[in-house]
XYZ file of C-alpha atoms in Angstrom:
574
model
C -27.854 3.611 10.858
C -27.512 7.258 11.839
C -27.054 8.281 15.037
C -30.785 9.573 15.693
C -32.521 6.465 14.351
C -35.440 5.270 16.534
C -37.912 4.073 14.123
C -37.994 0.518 12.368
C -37.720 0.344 8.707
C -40.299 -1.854 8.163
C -42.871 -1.268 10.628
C -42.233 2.924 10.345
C -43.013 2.412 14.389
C -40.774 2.914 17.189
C -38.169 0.275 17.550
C -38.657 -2.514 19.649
C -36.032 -5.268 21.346
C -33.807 -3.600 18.283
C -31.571 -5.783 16.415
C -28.530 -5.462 13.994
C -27.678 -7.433 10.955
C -24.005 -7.584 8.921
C -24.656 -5.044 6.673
C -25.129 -2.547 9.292
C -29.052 -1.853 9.266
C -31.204 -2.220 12.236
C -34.702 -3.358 12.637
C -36.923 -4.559 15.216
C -36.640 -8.206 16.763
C -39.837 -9.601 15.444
C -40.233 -7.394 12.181
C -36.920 -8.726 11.171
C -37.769 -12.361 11.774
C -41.095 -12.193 10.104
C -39.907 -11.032 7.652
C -36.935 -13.938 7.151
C -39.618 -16.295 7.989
C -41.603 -15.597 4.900
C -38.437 -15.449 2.622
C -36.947 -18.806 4.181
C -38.450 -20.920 1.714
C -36.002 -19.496 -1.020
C -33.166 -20.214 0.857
C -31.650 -16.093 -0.115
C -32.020 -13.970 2.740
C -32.055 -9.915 1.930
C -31.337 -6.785 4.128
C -35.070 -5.065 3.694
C -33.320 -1.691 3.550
C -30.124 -2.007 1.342
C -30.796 -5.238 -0.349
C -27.810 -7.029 0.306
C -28.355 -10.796 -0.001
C -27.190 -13.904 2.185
C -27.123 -17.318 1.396
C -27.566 -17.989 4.970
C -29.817 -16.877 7.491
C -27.573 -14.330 9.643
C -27.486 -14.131 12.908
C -29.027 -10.785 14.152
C -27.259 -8.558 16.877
C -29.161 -7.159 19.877
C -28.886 -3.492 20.362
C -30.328 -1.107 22.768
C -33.502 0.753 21.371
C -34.423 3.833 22.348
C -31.925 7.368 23.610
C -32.738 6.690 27.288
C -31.628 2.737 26.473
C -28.686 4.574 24.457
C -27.628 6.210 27.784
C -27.762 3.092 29.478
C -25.694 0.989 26.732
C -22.776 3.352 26.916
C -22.686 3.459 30.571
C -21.988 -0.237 29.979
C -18.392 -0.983 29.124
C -19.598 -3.468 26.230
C -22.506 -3.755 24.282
C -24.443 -7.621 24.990
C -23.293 -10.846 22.527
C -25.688 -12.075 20.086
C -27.592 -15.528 20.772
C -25.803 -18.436 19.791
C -27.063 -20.107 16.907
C -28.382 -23.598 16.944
C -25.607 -25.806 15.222
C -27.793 -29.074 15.319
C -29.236 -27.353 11.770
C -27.362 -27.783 8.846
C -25.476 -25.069 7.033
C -24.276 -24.415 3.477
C -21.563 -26.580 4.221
C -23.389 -29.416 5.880
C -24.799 -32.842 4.573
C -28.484 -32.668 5.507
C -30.702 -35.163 6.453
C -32.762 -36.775 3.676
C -36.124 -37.316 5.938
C -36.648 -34.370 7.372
C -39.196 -31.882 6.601
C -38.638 -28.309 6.607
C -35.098 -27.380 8.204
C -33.300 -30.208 8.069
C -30.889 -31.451 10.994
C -27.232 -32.572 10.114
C -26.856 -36.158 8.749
C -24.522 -38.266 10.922
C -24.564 -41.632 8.798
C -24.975 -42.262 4.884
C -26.692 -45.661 4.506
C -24.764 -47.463 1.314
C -28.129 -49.416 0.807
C -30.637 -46.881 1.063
C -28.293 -44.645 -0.557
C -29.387 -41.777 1.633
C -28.157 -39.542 4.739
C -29.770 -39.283 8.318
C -29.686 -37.581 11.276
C -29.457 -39.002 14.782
C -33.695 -38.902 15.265
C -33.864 -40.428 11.938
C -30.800 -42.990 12.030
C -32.820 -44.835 15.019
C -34.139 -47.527 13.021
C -31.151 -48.953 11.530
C -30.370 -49.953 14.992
C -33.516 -51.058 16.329
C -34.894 -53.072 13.325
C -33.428 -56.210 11.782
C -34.184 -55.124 8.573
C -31.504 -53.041 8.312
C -29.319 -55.493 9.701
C -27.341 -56.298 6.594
C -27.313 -52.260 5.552
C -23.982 -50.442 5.509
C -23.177 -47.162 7.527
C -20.958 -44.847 6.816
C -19.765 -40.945 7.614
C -22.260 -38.913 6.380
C -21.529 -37.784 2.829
C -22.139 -35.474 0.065
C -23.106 -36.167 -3.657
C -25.113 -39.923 -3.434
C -25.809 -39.245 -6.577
C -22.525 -40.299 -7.417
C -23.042 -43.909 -5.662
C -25.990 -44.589 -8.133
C -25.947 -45.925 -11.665
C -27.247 -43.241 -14.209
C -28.995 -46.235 -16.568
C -30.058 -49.027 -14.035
C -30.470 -46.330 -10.724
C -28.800 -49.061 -8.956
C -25.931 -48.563 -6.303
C -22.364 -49.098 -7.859
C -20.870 -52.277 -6.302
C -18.291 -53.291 -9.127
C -15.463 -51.822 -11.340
C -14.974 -52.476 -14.839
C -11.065 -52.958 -15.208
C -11.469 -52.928 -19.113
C -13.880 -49.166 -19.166
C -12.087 -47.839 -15.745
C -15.657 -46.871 -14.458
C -17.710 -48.125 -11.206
C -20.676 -50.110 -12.313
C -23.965 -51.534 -10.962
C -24.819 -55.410 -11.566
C -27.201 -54.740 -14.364
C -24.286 -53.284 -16.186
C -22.901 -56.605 -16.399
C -25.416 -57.873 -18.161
C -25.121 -55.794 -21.454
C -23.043 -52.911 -21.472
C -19.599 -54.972 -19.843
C -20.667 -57.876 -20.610
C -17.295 -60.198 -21.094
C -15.353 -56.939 -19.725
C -12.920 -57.513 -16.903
C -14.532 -56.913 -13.775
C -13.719 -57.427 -9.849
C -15.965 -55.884 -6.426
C -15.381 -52.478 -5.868
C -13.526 -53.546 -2.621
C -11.107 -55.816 -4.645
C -10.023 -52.743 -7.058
C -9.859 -50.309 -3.492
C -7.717 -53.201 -2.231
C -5.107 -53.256 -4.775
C -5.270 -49.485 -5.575
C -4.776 -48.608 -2.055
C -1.566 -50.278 -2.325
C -0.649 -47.966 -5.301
C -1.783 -45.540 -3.452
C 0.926 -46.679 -0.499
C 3.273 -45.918 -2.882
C 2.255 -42.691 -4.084
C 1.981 -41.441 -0.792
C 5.114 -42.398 0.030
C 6.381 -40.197 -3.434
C 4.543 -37.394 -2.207
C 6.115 -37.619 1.362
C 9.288 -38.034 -0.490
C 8.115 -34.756 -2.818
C 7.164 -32.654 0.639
C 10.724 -33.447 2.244
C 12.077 -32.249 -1.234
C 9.708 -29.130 -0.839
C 10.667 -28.444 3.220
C 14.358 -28.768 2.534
C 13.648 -26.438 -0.549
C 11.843 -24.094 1.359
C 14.597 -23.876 4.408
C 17.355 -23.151 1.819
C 14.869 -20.197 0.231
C 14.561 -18.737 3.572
C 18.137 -18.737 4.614
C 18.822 -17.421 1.277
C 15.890 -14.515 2.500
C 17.388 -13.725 5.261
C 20.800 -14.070 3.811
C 19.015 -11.191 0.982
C 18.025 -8.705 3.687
C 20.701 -8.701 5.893
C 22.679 -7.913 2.510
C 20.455 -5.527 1.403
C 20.598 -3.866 4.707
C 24.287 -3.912 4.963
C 24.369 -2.379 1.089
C 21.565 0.361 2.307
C 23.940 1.138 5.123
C 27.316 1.774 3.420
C 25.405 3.385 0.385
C 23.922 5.723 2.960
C 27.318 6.795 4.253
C 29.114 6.971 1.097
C 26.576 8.963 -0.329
C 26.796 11.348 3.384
C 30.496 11.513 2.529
C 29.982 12.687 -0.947
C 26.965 15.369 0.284
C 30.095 15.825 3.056
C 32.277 16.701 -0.358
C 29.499 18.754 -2.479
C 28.989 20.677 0.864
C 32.830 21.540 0.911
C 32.762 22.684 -2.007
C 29.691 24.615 -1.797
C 31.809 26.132 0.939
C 35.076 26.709 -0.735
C 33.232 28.021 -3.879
C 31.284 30.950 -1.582
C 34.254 31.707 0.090
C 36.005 32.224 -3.088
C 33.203 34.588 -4.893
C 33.155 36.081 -0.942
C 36.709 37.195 -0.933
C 37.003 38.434 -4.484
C 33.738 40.360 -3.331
C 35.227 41.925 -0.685
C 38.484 42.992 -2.225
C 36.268 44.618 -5.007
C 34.405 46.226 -2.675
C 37.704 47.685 -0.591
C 39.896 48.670 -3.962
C 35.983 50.715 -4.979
C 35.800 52.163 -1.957
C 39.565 53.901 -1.752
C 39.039 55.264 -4.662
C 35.503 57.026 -3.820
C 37.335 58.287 -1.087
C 40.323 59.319 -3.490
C 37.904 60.801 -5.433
C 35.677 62.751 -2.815
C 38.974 63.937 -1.361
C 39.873 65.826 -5.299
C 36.554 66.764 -5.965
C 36.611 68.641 -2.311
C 40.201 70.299 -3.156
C 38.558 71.027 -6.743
C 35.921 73.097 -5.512
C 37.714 74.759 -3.071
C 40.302 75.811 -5.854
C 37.200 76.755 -7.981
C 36.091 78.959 -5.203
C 39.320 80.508 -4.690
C 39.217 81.661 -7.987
C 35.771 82.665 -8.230
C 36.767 85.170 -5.058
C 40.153 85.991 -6.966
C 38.212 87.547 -10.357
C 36.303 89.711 -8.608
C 38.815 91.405 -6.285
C 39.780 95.133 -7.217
C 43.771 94.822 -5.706
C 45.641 94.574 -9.207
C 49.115 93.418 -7.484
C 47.237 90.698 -5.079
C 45.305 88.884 -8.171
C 48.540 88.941 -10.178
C 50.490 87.287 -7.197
C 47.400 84.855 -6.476
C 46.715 83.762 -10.358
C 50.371 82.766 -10.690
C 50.298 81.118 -7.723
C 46.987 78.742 -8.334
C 47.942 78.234 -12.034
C 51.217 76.775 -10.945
C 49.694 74.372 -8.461
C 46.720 73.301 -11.085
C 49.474 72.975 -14.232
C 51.701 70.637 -11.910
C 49.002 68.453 -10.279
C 47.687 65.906 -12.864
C 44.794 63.865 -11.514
C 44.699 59.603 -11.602
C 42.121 58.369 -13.879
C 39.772 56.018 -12.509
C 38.429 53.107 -15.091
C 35.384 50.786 -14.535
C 34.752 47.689 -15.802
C 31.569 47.419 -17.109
C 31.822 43.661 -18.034
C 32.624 42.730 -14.510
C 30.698 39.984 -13.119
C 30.758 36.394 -11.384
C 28.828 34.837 -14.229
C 31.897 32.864 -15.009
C 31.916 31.501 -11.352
C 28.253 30.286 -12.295
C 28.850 28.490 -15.450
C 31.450 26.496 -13.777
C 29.565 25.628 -11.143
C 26.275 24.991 -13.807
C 29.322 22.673 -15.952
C 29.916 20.911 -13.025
C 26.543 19.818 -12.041
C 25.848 18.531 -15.536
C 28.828 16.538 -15.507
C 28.343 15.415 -12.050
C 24.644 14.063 -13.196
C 26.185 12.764 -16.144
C 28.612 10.632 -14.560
C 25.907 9.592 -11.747
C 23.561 8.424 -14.590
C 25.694 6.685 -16.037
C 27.443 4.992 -12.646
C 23.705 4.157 -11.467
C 23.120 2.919 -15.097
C 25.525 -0.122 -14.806
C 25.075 -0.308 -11.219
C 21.315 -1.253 -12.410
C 22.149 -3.645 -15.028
C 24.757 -5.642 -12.907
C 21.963 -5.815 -10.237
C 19.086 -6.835 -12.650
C 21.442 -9.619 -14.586
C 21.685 -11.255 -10.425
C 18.667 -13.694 -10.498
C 17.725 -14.804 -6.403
C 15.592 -17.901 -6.946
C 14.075 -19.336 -10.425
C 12.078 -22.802 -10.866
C 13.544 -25.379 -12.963
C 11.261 -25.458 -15.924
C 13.095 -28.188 -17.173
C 11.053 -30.982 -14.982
C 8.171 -29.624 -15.646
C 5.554 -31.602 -17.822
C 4.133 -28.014 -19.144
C 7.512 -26.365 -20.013
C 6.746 -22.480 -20.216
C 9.697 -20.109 -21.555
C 10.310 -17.183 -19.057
C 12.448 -14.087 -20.155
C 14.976 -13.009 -18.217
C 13.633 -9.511 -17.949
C 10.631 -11.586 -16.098
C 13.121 -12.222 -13.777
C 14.367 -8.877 -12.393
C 14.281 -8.124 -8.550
C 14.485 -4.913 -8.027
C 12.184 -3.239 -11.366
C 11.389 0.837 -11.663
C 8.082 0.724 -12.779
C 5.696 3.785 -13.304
C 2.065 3.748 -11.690
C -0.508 2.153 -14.007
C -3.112 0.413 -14.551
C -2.115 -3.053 -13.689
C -3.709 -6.173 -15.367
C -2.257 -9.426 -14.092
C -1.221 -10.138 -10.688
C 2.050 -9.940 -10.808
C 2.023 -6.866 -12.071
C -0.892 -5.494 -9.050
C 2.173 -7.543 -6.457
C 5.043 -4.844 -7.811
C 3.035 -2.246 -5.755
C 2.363 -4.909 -2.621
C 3.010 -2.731 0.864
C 2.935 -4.368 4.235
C 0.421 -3.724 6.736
C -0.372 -4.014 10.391
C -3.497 -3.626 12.612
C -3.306 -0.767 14.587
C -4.571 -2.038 18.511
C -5.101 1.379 19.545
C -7.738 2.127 16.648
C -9.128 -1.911 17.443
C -12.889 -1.853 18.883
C -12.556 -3.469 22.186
C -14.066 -7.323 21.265
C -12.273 -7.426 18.240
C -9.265 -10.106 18.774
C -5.951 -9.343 16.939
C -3.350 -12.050 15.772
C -1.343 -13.089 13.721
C 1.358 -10.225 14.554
C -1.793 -8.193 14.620
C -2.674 -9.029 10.457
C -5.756 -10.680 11.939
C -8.919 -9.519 13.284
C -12.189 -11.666 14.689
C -14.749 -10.487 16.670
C -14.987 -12.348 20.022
C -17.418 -12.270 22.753
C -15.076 -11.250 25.282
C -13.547 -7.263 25.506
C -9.923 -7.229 25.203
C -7.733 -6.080 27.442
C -6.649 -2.970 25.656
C -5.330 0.055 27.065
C -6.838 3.769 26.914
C -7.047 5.446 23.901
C -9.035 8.242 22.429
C -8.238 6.910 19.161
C -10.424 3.421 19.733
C -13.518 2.680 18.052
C -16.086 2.576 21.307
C -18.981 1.046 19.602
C -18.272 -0.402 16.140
C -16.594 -3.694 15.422
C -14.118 -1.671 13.326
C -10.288 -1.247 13.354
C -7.886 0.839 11.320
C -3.869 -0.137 10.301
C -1.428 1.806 11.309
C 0.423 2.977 7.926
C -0.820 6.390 6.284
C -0.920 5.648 2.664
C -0.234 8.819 0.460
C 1.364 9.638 -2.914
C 1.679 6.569 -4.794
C 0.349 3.566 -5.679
C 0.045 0.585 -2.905
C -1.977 -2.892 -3.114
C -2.748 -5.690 -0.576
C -5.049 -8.452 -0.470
C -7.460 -9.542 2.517
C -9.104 -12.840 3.289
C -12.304 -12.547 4.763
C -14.743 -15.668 6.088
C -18.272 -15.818 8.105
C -21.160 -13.665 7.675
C -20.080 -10.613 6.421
C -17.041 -8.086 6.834
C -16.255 -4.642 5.302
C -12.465 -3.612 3.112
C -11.709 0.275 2.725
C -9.814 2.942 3.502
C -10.757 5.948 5.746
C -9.006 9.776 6.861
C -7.630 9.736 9.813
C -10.326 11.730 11.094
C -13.219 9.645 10.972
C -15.526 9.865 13.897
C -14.486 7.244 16.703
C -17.260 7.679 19.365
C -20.795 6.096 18.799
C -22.684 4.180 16.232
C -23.683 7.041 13.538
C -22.958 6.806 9.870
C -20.117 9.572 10.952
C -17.941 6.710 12.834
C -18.632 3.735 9.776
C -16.137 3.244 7.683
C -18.065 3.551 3.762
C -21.022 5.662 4.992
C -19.420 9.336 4.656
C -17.174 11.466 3.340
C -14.164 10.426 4.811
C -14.118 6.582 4.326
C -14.807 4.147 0.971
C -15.488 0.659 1.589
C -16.325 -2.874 -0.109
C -19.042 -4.793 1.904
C -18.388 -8.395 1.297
C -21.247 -11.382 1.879
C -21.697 -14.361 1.423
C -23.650 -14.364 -2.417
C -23.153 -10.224 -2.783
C -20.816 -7.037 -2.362
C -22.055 -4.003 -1.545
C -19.400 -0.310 -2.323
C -20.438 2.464 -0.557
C -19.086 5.679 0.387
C -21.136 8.743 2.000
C -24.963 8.538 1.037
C -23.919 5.950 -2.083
C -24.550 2.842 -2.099
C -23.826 0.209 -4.849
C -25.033 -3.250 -5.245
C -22.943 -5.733 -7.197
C -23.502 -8.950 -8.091
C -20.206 -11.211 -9.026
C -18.885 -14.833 -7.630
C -18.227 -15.065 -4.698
C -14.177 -14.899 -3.415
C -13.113 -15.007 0.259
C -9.812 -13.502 -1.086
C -10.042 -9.764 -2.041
C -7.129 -7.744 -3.878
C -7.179 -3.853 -2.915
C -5.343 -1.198 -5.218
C -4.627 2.648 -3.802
C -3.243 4.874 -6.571
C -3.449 7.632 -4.148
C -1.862 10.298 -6.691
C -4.676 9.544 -9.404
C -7.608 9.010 -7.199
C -8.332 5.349 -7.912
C -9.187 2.710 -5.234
C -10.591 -0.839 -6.801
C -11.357 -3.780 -5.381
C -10.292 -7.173 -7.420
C -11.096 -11.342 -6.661
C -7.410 -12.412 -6.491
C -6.480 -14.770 -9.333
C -3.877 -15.018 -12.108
C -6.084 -12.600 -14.128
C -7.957 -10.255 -11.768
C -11.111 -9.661 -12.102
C -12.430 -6.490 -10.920
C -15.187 -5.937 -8.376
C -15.497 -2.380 -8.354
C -13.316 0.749 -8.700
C -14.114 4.211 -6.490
C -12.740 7.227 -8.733
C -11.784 9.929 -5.783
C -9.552 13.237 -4.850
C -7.746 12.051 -1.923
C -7.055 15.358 -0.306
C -4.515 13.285 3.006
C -3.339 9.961 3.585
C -5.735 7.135 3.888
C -5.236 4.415 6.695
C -7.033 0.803 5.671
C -9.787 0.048 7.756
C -11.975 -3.089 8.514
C -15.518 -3.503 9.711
C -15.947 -7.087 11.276
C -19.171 -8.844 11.905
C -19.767 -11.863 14.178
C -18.469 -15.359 13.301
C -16.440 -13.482 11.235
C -12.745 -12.253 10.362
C -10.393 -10.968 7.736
C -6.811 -11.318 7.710
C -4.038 -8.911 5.680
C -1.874 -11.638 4.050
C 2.077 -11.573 3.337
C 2.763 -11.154 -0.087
């Protein structure tokens, strides 16, 4: 809903006691309800503006209607719960009662002899009447149709030892006739005793498991604080050797630095050799330029003698240049160095890798298994380099898993984190969070704290109730008010999977994409930030995707969570 909406989208009138459903859409109190009303006989309940569908009737949230009603909400510190629902009705979960007409009430009891289920109204007269007297009552439960013979529609009271199948008394008659049989309580009898002992082989099997599990964790722990301590003295051996390349660096510019400057002193004595003899050179060229043109016989022959003897005994140092001069050679060697340098790292780091990958940290022991399935050791491999692409099973989607955390500051004030804040649910009750300009004010939304850029990251969210929202927003979505501008799928700044209970819904900015798949409370997300792919995936051994957003991620994206009542979503460990 934008910001400015004031008119109902099915009565095109002003909006009246205003009311918001999971996808996001508001309507007016009674509009919406009429309009559930006439749709409750199909048991699918649709948003009359985006279509998405519910297998049960949600539970609408009261807004404020109007801008002067705005003002007042946000003078409030939290917008009003929604009403509670009436639980005495049953759900999609829930047995219902048999007798009643309409919306049917929970069932309490299953009768064994009537071979149906009742509520507490309805359950009355197997008390009150003697002719139910002999009837059996149970906890309600599902399925009676499983307590009935398919040939004789009789209730199943025996067990045929020789056909291993529950069977009415008709059946003895003709089908088992002659076949070992005994009372359905005789066979429970004896297998419960079998079942004594299996339990006590699963117990057996679970203390197996927990001391299994204990020894996998120490190992863990054992791993990281390994890993850490490895990290650590890799770190500083590879400072010291930076330490080394750096002193050399050093000694190797000091070296072309001094040569440099010797160069540069031995050229510039002999310019100033040289500007000395060219200034001696000229003035002797002067002197005889004044000498031939003087008219005193005896002073030019006294003169010439005089300047030929000093030019015939003076003979001049020759200065040579190098052309070929030049620190190329300093270059190369440091060029030959580098190569060999990478050389020898490649091929340290290669065996370094292969000593690494041969180490296998925990494996099952096929051998006890009944299905014996061959695993290569290259299957095996902790620590894998492994280029971003498409992946296809989920082990190959986990080789990209990144942790995640709920950021409180960005958490809408009756959302409730746990879980070491991997968990969000919306409460009725504000938290008691601090200040922050970074807070959601009016949407049940919160973002996580890691900004995911450059590569390729995946995680998986469980999600249960009425409806919640998966996606991935800038950091500079709008935090204030209830506009399409703060909502994380509805502009440019945000994609997001809307998740129901029979539908998903992708959206991002005006688009908006219906799908229709089976349902999955878990949901697989894959970033490849670098090629502009987000997709959405039911978890399973082979995924199976829900839809994929192909996008130019211009900054880091932050995941991001819209949470409806009832509802919550939790990142899991992988």
């Amino acid at each position: 809903m934008s910001s400015d909406q004031d008119s109902c989208y099915l009565c095109k009138e002003y909006l009246r006691d205003p009311v918001s459903i999971p996808c996001g859409h508001v309507f007016c109190s009674i509009c919406l309800k009429t309009y559930w009303d006439h749709a409750d006989h199909t048991g699918s309940f649709q948003c009359p503006e985006c279509k998405v569908s519910y297998n049960k009737r949600p539970t609408p949230r009261r807004m404020a209607g109007s801008r002067h009603s705005t003002i007042q909400r946000n003078s409030e510190t939290f917008p009003p719960p929604p009403p509670s629902p009436d639980y005495n009705y049953a759900g999609p979960q829930d047995v219902g009662c048999d007798i009643c007409i309409g919306k049917k009430h929970k069932a309490i009891k299953t009768c064994l002899m009537c071979l149906a289920s009742y509520c507490e109204k309805h359950l009355k007269p197997h008390f009150e009447s003697a002719t139910f007297k002999r009837h059996k009552l149970v906890d309600e439960i599902g399925h009676l149709d499983r307590q009935i013979c398919p040939q004789h529609q009789k209730g199943l009271e025996l067990f045929c030892r020789t056909d291993q199948m529950c069977i009415c008394v008709l059946c003895t008659v003709k089908e088992h006739k002659g076949h070992d049989m005994v009372s359905a309580e005789q066979e429970r009898a004896e297998e419960q005793q079998r079942l004594g002992a299996t339990q006590a082989e699963i117990q057996e099997k679970i203390h197996d498991r927990l001391k299994q599990m204990e020894e996998l964790k120490q190992a863990v722990d054992s791993l990281k604080n390994s890993a850490s301590r490895a990290l650590q003295e890799c770190e500083k051996m590879f400072a010291d050797m930076m330490r080394s390349i750096e002193r050399m660096q050093q000694e190797m510019t000091k070296l072309i630095s001094s040569n440099k400057r010797a160069a540069l002193n031995n050229a510039e004595g002999h310019l100033e050799r040289l500007t000395h003899e060219i200034s001696d050179l000229k003035r002797r060229d002067s002197e005889i330029t004044q000498l031939s043109r003087t008219e005193d016989h005896i002073h030019f022959i006294q003169t010439y003698h005089m300047l030929i003897a000093q030019t015939e005994a003076e003979e001049l140092p020759t200065v040579t240049v190098n052309p070929y001069f030049t620190f190329g050679p300093v270059t190369k060697a440091v060029s030959e160095m580098k190569q060999h340098l990478n050389e020898f790292s490649n091929e340290e780091l290669v065996k370094v890798a292969k000593t690494v990958n041969k180490m296998t940290f925990c494996q099952l022991d096929e051998s006890k298994k009944k299905h014996n399935k061959s695993i290569k050791s290259d299957e095996a491999v902790m620590y894998k380099s492994v280029p971003v692409q498409e992946p296809q099973h989920r082990e190959d989607f986990l080789k990209y898993a990144c942790p995640l955390t709920l950021d409180t500051n960005t958490a809408y004030r009756q959302l409730y984190l746990s879980r070491g804040n991997r968990k969000a649910a919306l409460k009725r009750d504000p938290q008691s969070y601090g200040e922050s300009p970074a807070r959601f004010d009016s949407l049940p939304q919160v973002l996580c704290k890691e900004a995911l850029t450059g590569g390729a990251y995946y995680w998986e969210v469980d999600w249960s109730g009425e409806g919640a929202a998966i996606g991935v927003s800038y950091k500079g979505i709008k935090r204030n008010g209830y506009g399409d501008t703060c909502r994380i799928g509805y502009n440019r700044k945000s994609w997001s999977l809307f998740c129901s209970d029979s539908s998903y819904s992708a959206r991002h900015s005006k688009d908006q994409i219906e799908i229709k798949v089976p349902y999955s409370s878990r949901i697989g997300v894959f970033l490849d930030h670098a090629g502009g792919t987000l997709a959405f995936y039911t978890v399973g051994d082979n995924m199976s995707l829900i839809h994929k957003f192909k996008a130019s991620f211009s900054e880091p994206v932050y995941p991001g969570f819209w949470v409806w009542y009832e509802s919550a979503i939790t990142i899991l460990q992988l």
